[in-house]
Amino acid sequence: ATYLPDPGFAGVDASTFAAWDGQVDSNLATVSVTRGATWGNYGAGYPGSNDVVPAIGMTANPILGSDVTMQVQNTAGTNTVMIVLASTEQAALETRNGGVLLAELDLLFAAPLPVGGARIDRSVPNDPAPEGLSIYVQALEADRGARYRVAFTSGLRLTLGH
């Protein structure tokens, strides 16, 4: 048997099974799998200056009760601004600017994007209720070197867990 969890699954999953030799069933056996907090990128992003797609990532997995830092790269080469999108739903919304929005528009905020990149520090709640919850994030950078003056990071999926 092969175990394939849903993308972004975190938590405990169990399966009970029996083997059959063609005549008789075996005793029941249970297998438990624990999958912890994860993060990963998805989608392609859209390039800014020098044809570089700005990077987005985490410094650690989003473990319940921990502090985490999201990092966003500046491709503009000058102090600029970014808009950060966050949602519990992944998206694939094409824009007139050539890029694709990879997170629904549930939460938006603007933030400075210094030349050296931005760090956004947050605390993950120490509460079991959001375990397994996936949050989808993307940043859009004002970049005069981008074809339509906007560069898009790839998407960032955070799955909360232990």
Tab-separated table of N, CA and C in Angstrom:
chain	number	residue	atom	x	y	z
A	1	ALA	N	0.842	-1.171	0.000
A	1	ALA	CA	0.000	0.000	0.000
A	1	ALA	C	0.886	1.232	0.000
A	2	THR	N	0.389	2.290	-0.596
A	2	THR	CA	1.101	3.562	-0.654
A	2	THR	C	0.270	4.620	0.041
A	3	TYR	N	0.909	5.426	0.901
A	3	TYR	CA	0.224	6.509	1.604
A	3	TYR	C	0.527	7.817	0.900
A	4	LEU	N	-0.511	8.509	0.453
A	4	LEU	CA	-0.361	9.797	-0.208
A	4	LEU	C	-1.264	10.812	0.499
A	5	PRO	N	-0.712	11.623	1.417
A	5	PRO	CA	-1.543	12.609	2.104
A	5	PRO	C	-1.950	13.724	1.153
A	6	ASP	N	-3.042	14.413	1.490
A	6	ASP	CA	-3.427	15.584	0.723
A	6	ASP	C	-2.308	16.607	0.802
A	7	PRO	N	-2.078	17.389	-0.266
A	7	PRO	CA	-1.041	18.419	-0.204
A	7	PRO	C	-1.312	19.353	0.969
A	8	GLY	N	-0.292	19.652	1.730
A	8	GLY	CA	-0.442	20.552	2.855
A	8	GLY	C	-0.974	19.911	4.117
A	9	PHE	N	-1.254	18.606	4.101
A	9	PHE	CA	-1.782	17.951	5.303
A	9	PHE	C	-0.748	17.960	6.411
A	10	ALA	N	-1.189	18.313	7.614
A	10	ALA	CA	-0.347	18.202	8.813
A	10	ALA	C	-1.222	17.642	9.913
A	11	GLY	N	-0.666	16.816	10.739
A	11	GLY	CA	-1.418	16.217	11.837
A	11	GLY	C	-1.198	14.721	11.856
A	12	VAL	N	-2.132	14.016	12.491
A	12	VAL	CA	-2.036	12.559	12.620
A	12	VAL	C	-3.101	11.929	11.735
A	13	ASP	N	-2.717	10.923	10.994
A	13	ASP	CA	-3.639	10.165	10.152
A	13	ASP	C	-3.421	8.688	10.472
A	14	ALA	N	-4.489	7.921	10.479
A	14	ALA	CA	-4.368	6.492	10.796
A	14	ALA	C	-5.211	5.675	9.826
A	15	SER	N	-4.758	4.450	9.603
A	15	SER	CA	-5.486	3.528	8.746
A	15	SER	C	-5.440	2.138	9.375
A	16	THR	N	-6.588	1.481	9.410
A	16	THR	CA	-6.664	0.118	9.934
A	16	THR	C	-6.914	-0.826	8.766
A	17	PHE	N	-6.210	-1.949	8.748
A	17	PHE	CA	-6.336	-2.871	7.622
A	17	PHE	C	-6.141	-4.305	8.090
A	18	ALA	N	-6.497	-5.212	7.203
A	18	ALA	CA	-6.258	-6.648	7.423
A	18	ALA	C	-5.717	-7.228	6.126
A	19	ALA	N	-4.879	-8.222	6.234
A	19	ALA	CA	-4.368	-8.935	5.065
A	19	ALA	C	-5.231	-10.176	4.842
A	20	TRP	N	-5.314	-10.607	3.605
A	20	TRP	CA	-6.112	-11.802	3.276
A	20	TRP	C	-5.268	-12.697	2.395
A	21	ASP	N	-5.152	-13.950	2.720
A	21	ASP	CA	-4.330	-14.888	1.954
A	21	ASP	C	-5.153	-15.717	0.972
A	22	GLY	N	-6.375	-15.314	0.752
A	22	GLY	CA	-7.254	-16.060	-0.144
A	22	GLY	C	-8.179	-17.001	0.602
A	23	GLN	N	-7.898	-17.228	1.878
A	23	GLN	CA	-8.750	-18.118	2.663
A	23	GLN	C	-9.202	-17.481	3.965
A	24	VAL	N	-8.298	-16.735	4.602
A	24	VAL	CA	-8.625	-16.203	5.927
A	24	VAL	C	-8.018	-14.805	6.083
A	25	ASP	N	-8.739	-13.932	6.829
A	25	ASP	CA	-8.228	-12.596	7.141
A	25	ASP	C	-7.241	-12.664	8.300
A	26	SER	N	-6.258	-11.786	8.274
A	26	SER	CA	-5.328	-11.672	9.399
A	26	SER	C	-5.985	-10.858	10.508
A	27	ASN	N	-5.297	-10.720	11.617
A	27	ASN	CA	-5.743	-9.805	12.657
A	27	ASN	C	-5.669	-8.390	12.102
A	28	LEU	N	-6.482	-7.482	12.673
A	28	LEU	CA	-6.445	-6.086	12.263
A	28	LEU	C	-5.147	-5.441	12.741
A	29	ALA	N	-4.619	-4.559	11.912
A	29	ALA	CA	-3.427	-3.783	12.264
A	29	ALA	C	-3.724	-2.322	11.959
A	30	THR	N	-3.161	-1.426	12.753
A	30	THR	CA	-3.341	0.007	12.545
A	30	THR	C	-1.981	0.664	12.355
A	31	VAL	N	-1.905	1.511	11.348
A	31	VAL	CA	-0.699	2.287	11.079
A	31	VAL	C	-1.056	3.755	11.277
A	32	SER	N	-0.260	4.460	12.078
A	32	SER	CA	-0.444	5.899	12.290
A	32	SER	C	0.711	6.650	11.657
A	33	VAL	N	0.390	7.750	11.003
A	33	VAL	CA	1.390	8.604	10.374
A	33	VAL	C	1.216	10.000	10.950
A	34	THR	N	2.303	10.591	11.398
A	34	THR	CA	2.271	11.971	11.891
A	34	THR	C	3.075	12.827	10.925
A	35	ARG	N	2.420	13.847	10.412
A	35	ARG	CA	3.088	14.763	9.483
A	35	ARG	C	3.051	16.149	10.107
A	36	GLY	N	4.198	16.765	10.230
A	36	GLY	CA	4.311	18.043	10.925
A	36	GLY	C	4.105	19.243	10.020
A	37	ALA	N	4.394	20.406	10.595
A	37	ALA	CA	4.275	21.675	9.892
A	37	ALA	C	5.228	21.702	8.696
A	38	THR	N	4.786	22.326	7.614
A	38	THR	CA	5.608	22.425	6.410
A	38	THR	C	5.407	23.776	5.742
A	39	TRP	N	6.315	24.099	4.848
A	39	TRP	CA	6.128	25.226	3.934
A	39	TRP	C	6.795	24.876	2.615
A	40	GLY	N	6.306	25.481	1.554
A	40	GLY	CA	6.892	25.247	0.242
A	40	GLY	C	6.377	26.256	-0.757
A	41	ASN	N	7.089	26.396	-1.848
A	41	ASN	CA	6.689	27.312	-2.910
A	41	ASN	C	5.895	26.586	-3.985
A	42	TYR	N	5.065	27.325	-4.680
A	42	TYR	CA	4.300	26.787	-5.812
A	42	TYR	C	4.122	27.911	-6.830
A	43	GLY	N	3.862	27.559	-8.059
A	43	GLY	CA	3.672	28.561	-9.110
A	43	GLY	C	5.000	29.145	-9.570
A	44	ALA	N	4.936	29.974	-10.604
A	44	ALA	CA	6.159	30.457	-11.246
A	44	ALA	C	6.555	31.877	-10.882
A	45	GLY	N	5.656	32.702	-10.410
A	45	GLY	CA	5.984	34.105	-10.197
A	45	GLY	C	6.113	34.835	-11.525
A	46	TYR	N	6.516	36.114	-11.466
A	46	TYR	CA	6.682	36.923	-12.677
A	46	TYR	C	7.900	37.818	-12.462
A	47	PRO	N	8.832	37.851	-13.424
A	47	PRO	CA	10.119	38.501	-13.189
A	47	PRO	C	10.060	40.017	-13.063
A	48	GLY	N	11.030	40.510	-12.303
A	48	GLY	CA	11.252	41.943	-12.173
A	48	GLY	C	12.528	42.308	-12.903
A	49	SER	N	13.288	43.220	-12.324
A	49	SER	CA	14.543	43.681	-12.930
A	49	SER	C	15.474	42.512	-13.222
A	50	ASN	N	16.208	42.637	-14.321
A	50	ASN	CA	17.173	41.617	-14.754
A	50	ASN	C	16.533	40.248	-14.943
A	51	ASP	N	15.225	40.237	-15.211
A	51	ASP	CA	14.487	39.001	-15.486
A	51	ASP	C	14.541	38.025	-14.304
A	52	VAL	N	14.587	38.561	-13.065
A	52	VAL	CA	14.652	37.744	-11.861
A	52	VAL	C	13.289	37.751	-11.162
A	53	VAL	N	12.794	36.563	-10.849
A	53	VAL	CA	11.556	36.432	-10.068
A	53	VAL	C	11.922	36.615	-8.598
A	54	PRO	N	11.271	37.555	-7.885
A	54	PRO	CA	11.601	37.729	-6.470
A	54	PRO	C	11.277	36.469	-5.665
A	55	ALA	N	12.190	36.111	-4.774
A	55	ALA	CA	12.020	34.909	-3.949
A	55	ALA	C	11.183	35.228	-2.715
A	56	ILE	N	10.457	34.219	-2.242
A	56	ILE	CA	9.698	34.312	-0.997
A	56	ILE	C	9.878	32.976	-0.280
A	57	GLY	N	10.084	33.029	1.024
A	57	GLY	CA	10.297	31.788	1.762
A	57	GLY	C	10.222	32.011	3.256
A	58	MET	N	10.438	30.943	3.988
A	58	MET	CA	10.385	30.967	5.453
A	58	MET	C	11.741	30.569	6.018
A	59	THR	N	12.021	31.014	7.241
A	59	THR	CA	13.258	30.614	7.913
A	59	THR	C	13.061	29.344	8.727
A	60	ALA	N	11.783	28.950	8.956
A	60	ALA	CA	11.478	27.747	9.741
A	60	ALA	C	10.069	27.287	9.412
A	61	ASN	N	9.760	26.042	9.741
A	61	ASN	CA	8.403	25.532	9.560
A	61	ASN	C	7.451	26.214	10.542
A	62	PRO	N	6.185	26.424	10.142
A	62	PRO	CA	5.212	27.101	11.001
A	62	PRO	C	4.637	26.172	12.081
A	63	ILE	N	5.466	25.905	13.085
A	63	ILE	CA	5.081	25.006	14.177
A	63	ILE	C	4.225	25.768	15.177
A	64	LEU	N	3.132	25.145	15.612
A	64	LEU	CA	2.239	25.782	16.578
A	64	LEU	C	3.037	26.243	17.798
A	65	GLY	N	2.824	27.501	18.200
A	65	GLY	CA	3.499	28.058	19.360
A	65	GLY	C	4.890	28.606	19.083
A	66	SER	N	5.309	28.653	17.823
A	66	SER	CA	6.665	29.133	17.504
A	66	SER	C	6.617	30.509	16.843
A	67	ASP	N	7.777	31.140	16.759
A	67	ASP	CA	7.937	32.386	16.014
A	67	ASP	C	8.558	32.045	14.668
A	68	VAL	N	8.038	32.641	13.605
A	68	VAL	CA	8.539	32.367	12.258
A	68	VAL	C	8.819	33.686	11.539
A	69	THR	N	9.646	33.606	10.513
A	69	THR	CA	9.994	34.777	9.712
A	69	THR	C	9.828	34.439	8.239
A	70	MET	N	9.051	35.282	7.548
A	70	MET	CA	8.915	35.181	6.101
A	70	MET	C	9.899	36.175	5.492
A	71	GLN	N	10.597	35.768	4.441
A	71	GLN	CA	11.556	36.638	3.771
A	71	GLN	C	11.118	36.859	2.327
A	72	VAL	N	11.201	38.117	1.873
A	72	VAL	CA	10.858	38.472	0.499
A	72	VAL	C	12.051	39.209	-0.111
A	73	GLN	N	12.479	38.764	-1.280
A	73	GLN	CA	13.620	39.347	-1.992
A	73	GLN	C	13.196	40.603	-2.743
A	74	ASN	N	14.084	41.584	-2.794
A	74	ASN	CA	13.894	42.794	-3.580
A	74	ASN	C	14.676	42.628	-4.882
A	75	THR	N	13.985	42.664	-6.024
A	75	THR	CA	14.666	42.572	-7.325
A	75	THR	C	14.822	43.946	-7.968
A	76	ALA	N	14.176	44.980	-7.400
A	76	ALA	CA	14.192	46.312	-7.997
A	76	ALA	C	15.545	46.998	-7.853
A	77	GLY	N	16.317	46.632	-6.813
A	77	GLY	CA	17.613	47.260	-6.605
A	77	GLY	C	17.531	48.619	-5.945
A	78	THR	N	16.354	48.982	-5.469
A	78	THR	CA	16.134	50.244	-4.769
A	78	THR	C	15.036	50.017	-3.738
A	79	ASN	N	14.987	50.873	-2.720
A	79	ASN	CA	13.890	50.748	-1.758
A	79	ASN	C	12.572	50.901	-2.489
A	80	THR	N	11.622	50.020	-2.208
A	80	THR	CA	10.342	50.041	-2.903
A	80	THR	C	9.260	49.548	-1.949
A	81	VAL	N	8.112	49.221	-2.458
A	81	VAL	CA	7.011	48.697	-1.639
A	81	VAL	C	6.524	47.380	-2.226
A	82	MET	N	5.849	46.630	-1.381
A	82	MET	CA	5.238	45.379	-1.837
A	82	MET	C	3.825	45.307	-1.277
A	83	ILE	N	2.999	44.533	-1.941
A	83	ILE	CA	1.674	44.186	-1.435
A	83	ILE	C	1.713	42.695	-1.167
A	84	VAL	N	1.324	42.302	0.036
A	84	VAL	CA	1.316	40.902	0.420
A	84	VAL	C	-0.127	40.420	0.432
A	85	LEU	N	-0.379	39.303	-0.241
A	85	LEU	CA	-1.701	38.669	-0.277
A	85	LEU	C	-1.642	37.422	0.583
A	86	ALA	N	-2.698	37.147	1.330
A	86	ALA	CA	-2.755	35.920	2.132
A	86	ALA	C	-4.182	35.406	2.151
A	87	SER	N	-4.322	34.074	2.132
A	87	SER	CA	-5.636	33.450	2.092
A	87	SER	C	-5.534	31.994	2.533
A	88	THR	N	-6.662	31.416	2.852
A	88	THR	CA	-6.703	29.973	3.095
A	88	THR	C	-7.023	29.232	1.804
A	89	GLU	N	-7.098	29.970	0.687
A	89	GLU	CA	-7.379	29.352	-0.606
A	89	GLU	C	-6.315	29.725	-1.629
A	90	GLN	N	-5.813	28.723	-2.314
A	90	GLN	CA	-4.883	28.923	-3.422
A	90	GLN	C	-5.674	29.461	-4.603
A	91	ALA	N	-5.015	30.227	-5.472
A	91	ALA	CA	-5.688	30.791	-6.639
A	91	ALA	C	-4.786	30.671	-7.858
A	92	ALA	N	-5.340	30.991	-8.998
A	92	ALA	CA	-4.585	31.108	-10.250
A	92	ALA	C	-5.320	32.145	-11.097
A	93	LEU	N	-5.222	33.405	-10.666
A	93	LEU	CA	-5.942	34.503	-11.304
A	93	LEU	C	-4.988	35.301	-12.186
A	94	GLU	N	-5.182	35.224	-13.506
A	94	GLU	CA	-4.318	35.952	-14.426
A	94	GLU	C	-4.606	37.438	-14.334
A	95	THR	N	-3.550	38.255	-14.444
A	95	THR	CA	-3.702	39.703	-14.368
A	95	THR	C	-3.337	40.335	-15.699
A	96	ARG	N	-3.672	41.608	-15.857
A	96	ARG	CA	-3.290	42.350	-17.056
A	96	ARG	C	-1.798	42.667	-17.061
A	97	ASN	N	-1.130	42.449	-15.926
A	97	ASN	CA	0.286	42.771	-15.798
A	97	ASN	C	1.181	41.592	-16.141
A	98	GLY	N	0.636	40.501	-16.665
A	98	GLY	CA	1.450	39.356	-17.048
A	98	GLY	C	1.611	38.323	-15.953
A	99	GLY	N	1.494	38.724	-14.701
A	99	GLY	CA	1.651	37.788	-13.593
A	99	GLY	C	0.349	37.101	-13.238
A	100	VAL	N	0.457	36.123	-12.364
A	100	VAL	CA	-0.701	35.360	-11.900
A	100	VAL	C	-0.779	35.486	-10.387
A	101	LEU	N	-1.963	35.864	-9.877
A	101	LEU	CA	-2.179	35.893	-8.429
A	101	LEU	C	-2.382	34.460	-7.972
A	102	LEU	N	-1.554	34.029	-7.027
A	102	LEU	CA	-1.549	32.637	-6.594
A	102	LEU	C	-2.221	32.430	-5.241
A	103	ALA	N	-2.757	33.502	-4.646
A	103	ALA	CA	-3.527	33.421	-3.404
A	103	ALA	C	-4.772	34.264	-3.581
A	104	GLU	N	-5.899	33.805	-3.045
A	104	GLU	CA	-7.124	34.607	-3.086
A	104	GLU	C	-6.885	35.919	-2.342
A	105	LEU	N	-7.763	36.871	-2.501
A	105	LEU	CA	-7.562	38.212	-1.952
A	105	LEU	C	-8.272	38.396	-0.612
A	106	ASP	N	-8.088	37.470	0.323
A	106	ASP	CA	-8.744	37.559	1.628
A	106	ASP	C	-8.096	38.607	2.528
A	107	LEU	N	-6.772	38.707	2.494
A	107	LEU	CA	-6.036	39.665	3.312
A	107	LEU	C	-4.972	40.293	2.447
A	108	LEU	N	-4.941	41.623	2.432
A	108	LEU	CA	-3.921	42.352	1.680
A	108	LEU	C	-3.316	43.397	2.604
A	109	PHE	N	-2.004	43.572	2.529
A	109	PHE	CA	-1.393	44.697	3.224
A	109	PHE	C	-0.155	45.136	2.465
A	110	ALA	N	0.121	46.435	2.545
A	110	ALA	CA	1.306	46.999	1.921
A	110	ALA	C	2.404	47.084	2.971
A	111	ALA	N	3.641	46.925	2.522
A	111	ALA	CA	4.784	46.991	3.426
A	111	ALA	C	5.999	47.481	2.648
A	112	PRO	N	6.937	48.123	3.346
A	112	PRO	CA	8.175	48.523	2.673
A	112	PRO	C	8.977	47.292	2.257
A	113	LEU	N	9.689	47.418	1.150
A	113	LEU	CA	10.580	46.354	0.674
A	113	LEU	C	11.952	46.982	0.453
A	114	PRO	N	12.793	46.965	1.512
A	114	PRO	CA	14.124	47.570	1.399
A	114	PRO	C	14.994	46.851	0.374
A	115	VAL	N	16.072	47.517	-0.035
A	115	VAL	CA	16.995	46.956	-1.024
A	115	VAL	C	17.441	45.545	-0.640
A	116	GLY	N	17.720	45.323	0.637
A	116	GLY	CA	18.200	44.017	1.095
A	116	GLY	C	17.111	42.983	1.295
A	117	GLY	N	15.854	43.317	0.983
A	117	GLY	CA	14.737	42.391	1.166
A	117	GLY	C	14.006	42.663	2.475
A	118	ALA	N	12.870	42.032	2.647
A	118	ALA	CA	12.033	42.250	3.830
A	118	ALA	C	11.923	40.979	4.646
A	119	ARG	N	11.800	41.166	5.953
A	119	ARG	CA	11.552	40.068	6.895
A	119	ARG	C	10.275	40.410	7.639
A	120	ILE	N	9.332	39.492	7.616
A	120	ILE	CA	8.069	39.679	8.340
A	120	ILE	C	8.011	38.619	9.426
A	121	ASP	N	8.086	39.067	10.675
A	121	ASP	CA	8.092	38.165	11.829
A	121	ASP	C	6.675	38.013	12.367
A	122	ARG	N	6.286	36.783	12.662
A	122	ARG	CA	4.968	36.499	13.227
A	122	ARG	C	5.079	35.344	14.208
A	123	SER	N	4.115	35.278	15.118
A	123	SER	CA	3.995	34.151	16.047
A	123	SER	C	2.869	33.252	15.569
A	124	VAL	N	3.118	31.956	15.552
A	124	VAL	CA	2.095	30.971	15.200
A	124	VAL	C	1.335	30.658	16.493
A	125	PRO	N	0.004	30.728	16.492
A	125	PRO	CA	-0.739	30.476	17.726
A	125	PRO	C	-0.426	29.104	18.324
A	126	ASN	N	-0.362	29.060	19.635
A	126	ASN	CA	-0.149	27.795	20.331
A	126	ASN	C	-1.522	27.220	20.675
A	127	ASP	N	-2.229	26.801	19.646
A	127	ASP	CA	-3.605	26.345	19.759
A	127	ASP	C	-3.778	25.199	18.766
A	128	PRO	N	-4.314	24.061	19.184
A	128	PRO	CA	-4.438	22.933	18.255
A	128	PRO	C	-5.504	23.140	17.170
A	129	ALA	N	-6.391	24.126	17.336
A	129	ALA	CA	-7.489	24.316	16.373
A	129	ALA	C	-7.005	24.508	14.928
A	130	PRO	N	-5.950	25.311	14.656
A	130	PRO	CA	-5.546	25.486	13.252
A	130	PRO	C	-4.585	24.417	12.735
A	131	GLU	N	-4.331	23.348	13.480
A	131	GLU	CA	-3.412	22.315	12.999
A	131	GLU	C	-3.894	21.765	11.663
A	132	GLY	N	-3.014	21.734	10.696
A	132	GLY	CA	-3.353	21.256	9.361
A	132	GLY	C	-3.875	22.345	8.440
A	133	LEU	N	-4.098	23.550	8.962
A	133	LEU	CA	-4.585	24.662	8.140
A	133	LEU	C	-3.472	25.126	7.206
A	134	SER	N	-3.791	25.280	5.925
A	134	SER	CA	-2.836	25.819	4.961
A	134	SER	C	-3.164	27.275	4.682
A	135	ILE	N	-2.125	28.093	4.653
A	135	ILE	CA	-2.252	29.510	4.339
A	135	ILE	C	-1.397	29.763	3.105
A	136	TYR	N	-1.977	30.442	2.125
A	136	TYR	CA	-1.310	30.720	0.858
A	136	TYR	C	-0.949	32.197	0.809
A	137	VAL	N	0.304	32.494	0.473
A	137	VAL	CA	0.825	33.863	0.519
A	137	VAL	C	1.562	34.164	-0.779
A	138	GLN	N	1.497	35.427	-1.202
A	138	GLN	CA	2.265	35.889	-2.357
A	138	GLN	C	2.556	37.371	-2.156
A	139	ALA	N	3.688	37.849	-2.675
A	139	ALA	CA	4.030	39.268	-2.614
A	139	ALA	C	4.172	39.819	-4.027
A	140	LEU	N	3.686	41.046	-4.226
A	140	LEU	CA	3.821	41.778	-5.480
A	140	LEU	C	4.718	42.971	-5.193
A	141	GLU	N	5.772	43.110	-5.980
A	141	GLU	CA	6.784	44.146	-5.756
A	141	GLU	C	6.684	45.233	-6.818
A	142	ALA	N	6.674	46.498	-6.395
A	142	ALA	CA	6.776	47.616	-7.334
A	142	ALA	C	8.217	47.634	-7.836
A	143	ASP	N	8.410	47.385	-9.138
A	143	ASP	CA	9.747	47.245	-9.718
A	143	ASP	C	9.745	47.897	-11.095
A	144	ARG	N	10.403	49.047	-11.235
A	144	ARG	CA	10.437	49.766	-12.522
A	144	ARG	C	11.089	48.958	-13.630
A	145	GLY	N	11.889	47.949	-13.251
A	145	GLY	CA	12.545	47.108	-14.253
A	145	GLY	C	11.685	45.955	-14.735
A	146	ALA	N	10.532	45.748	-14.102
A	146	ALA	CA	9.609	44.691	-14.540
A	146	ALA	C	8.842	45.173	-15.762
A	147	ARG	N	8.420	44.262	-16.576
A	147	ARG	CA	7.755	44.625	-17.836
A	147	ARG	C	6.576	45.562	-17.616
A	148	TYR	N	5.739	45.276	-16.622
A	148	TYR	CA	4.594	46.140	-16.319
A	148	TYR	C	4.767	46.855	-14.985
A	149	ARG	N	6.046	46.982	-14.547
A	149	ARG	CA	6.411	47.670	-13.306
A	149	ARG	C	5.964	46.938	-12.042
A	150	VAL	N	5.592	45.672	-12.178
A	150	VAL	CA	5.215	44.852	-11.022
A	150	VAL	C	5.842	43.466	-11.197
A	151	ALA	N	6.544	43.005	-10.159
A	151	ALA	CA	7.100	41.648	-10.145
A	151	ALA	C	6.299	40.830	-9.129
A	152	PHE	N	6.076	39.553	-9.416
A	152	PHE	CA	5.300	38.664	-8.551
A	152	PHE	C	6.214	37.562	-8.016
A	153	THR	N	6.156	37.306	-6.711
A	153	THR	CA	6.854	36.130	-6.185
A	153	THR	C	6.079	34.886	-6.601
A	154	SER	N	6.689	33.736	-6.425
A	154	SER	CA	5.920	32.493	-6.521
A	154	SER	C	4.966	32.478	-5.330
A	155	GLY	N	4.118	31.486	-5.249
A	155	GLY	CA	3.258	31.346	-4.080
A	155	GLY	C	4.020	30.667	-2.951
A	156	LEU	N	3.547	30.879	-1.735
A	156	LEU	CA	4.144	30.264	-0.550
A	156	LEU	C	3.016	29.604	0.240
A	157	ARG	N	3.098	28.277	0.399
A	157	ARG	CA	2.088	27.542	1.175
A	157	ARG	C	2.659	27.220	2.544
A	158	LEU	N	1.978	27.662	3.594
A	158	LEU	CA	2.356	27.351	4.967
A	158	LEU	C	1.295	26.402	5.517
A	159	THR	N	1.710	25.284	6.068
A	159	THR	CA	0.775	24.366	6.708
A	159	THR	C	1.136	24.292	8.184
A	160	LEU	N	0.216	24.729	9.038
A	160	LEU	CA	0.469	24.799	10.474
A	160	LEU	C	0.391	23.420	11.095
A	161	GLY	N	1.271	23.145	12.047
A	161	GLY	CA	1.263	21.840	12.704
A	161	GLY	C	2.352	21.745	13.748
A	162	HIS	N	2.640	20.510	14.147
A	162	HIS	CA	3.672	20.255	15.166
A	162	HIS	C	4.972	19.829	14.512
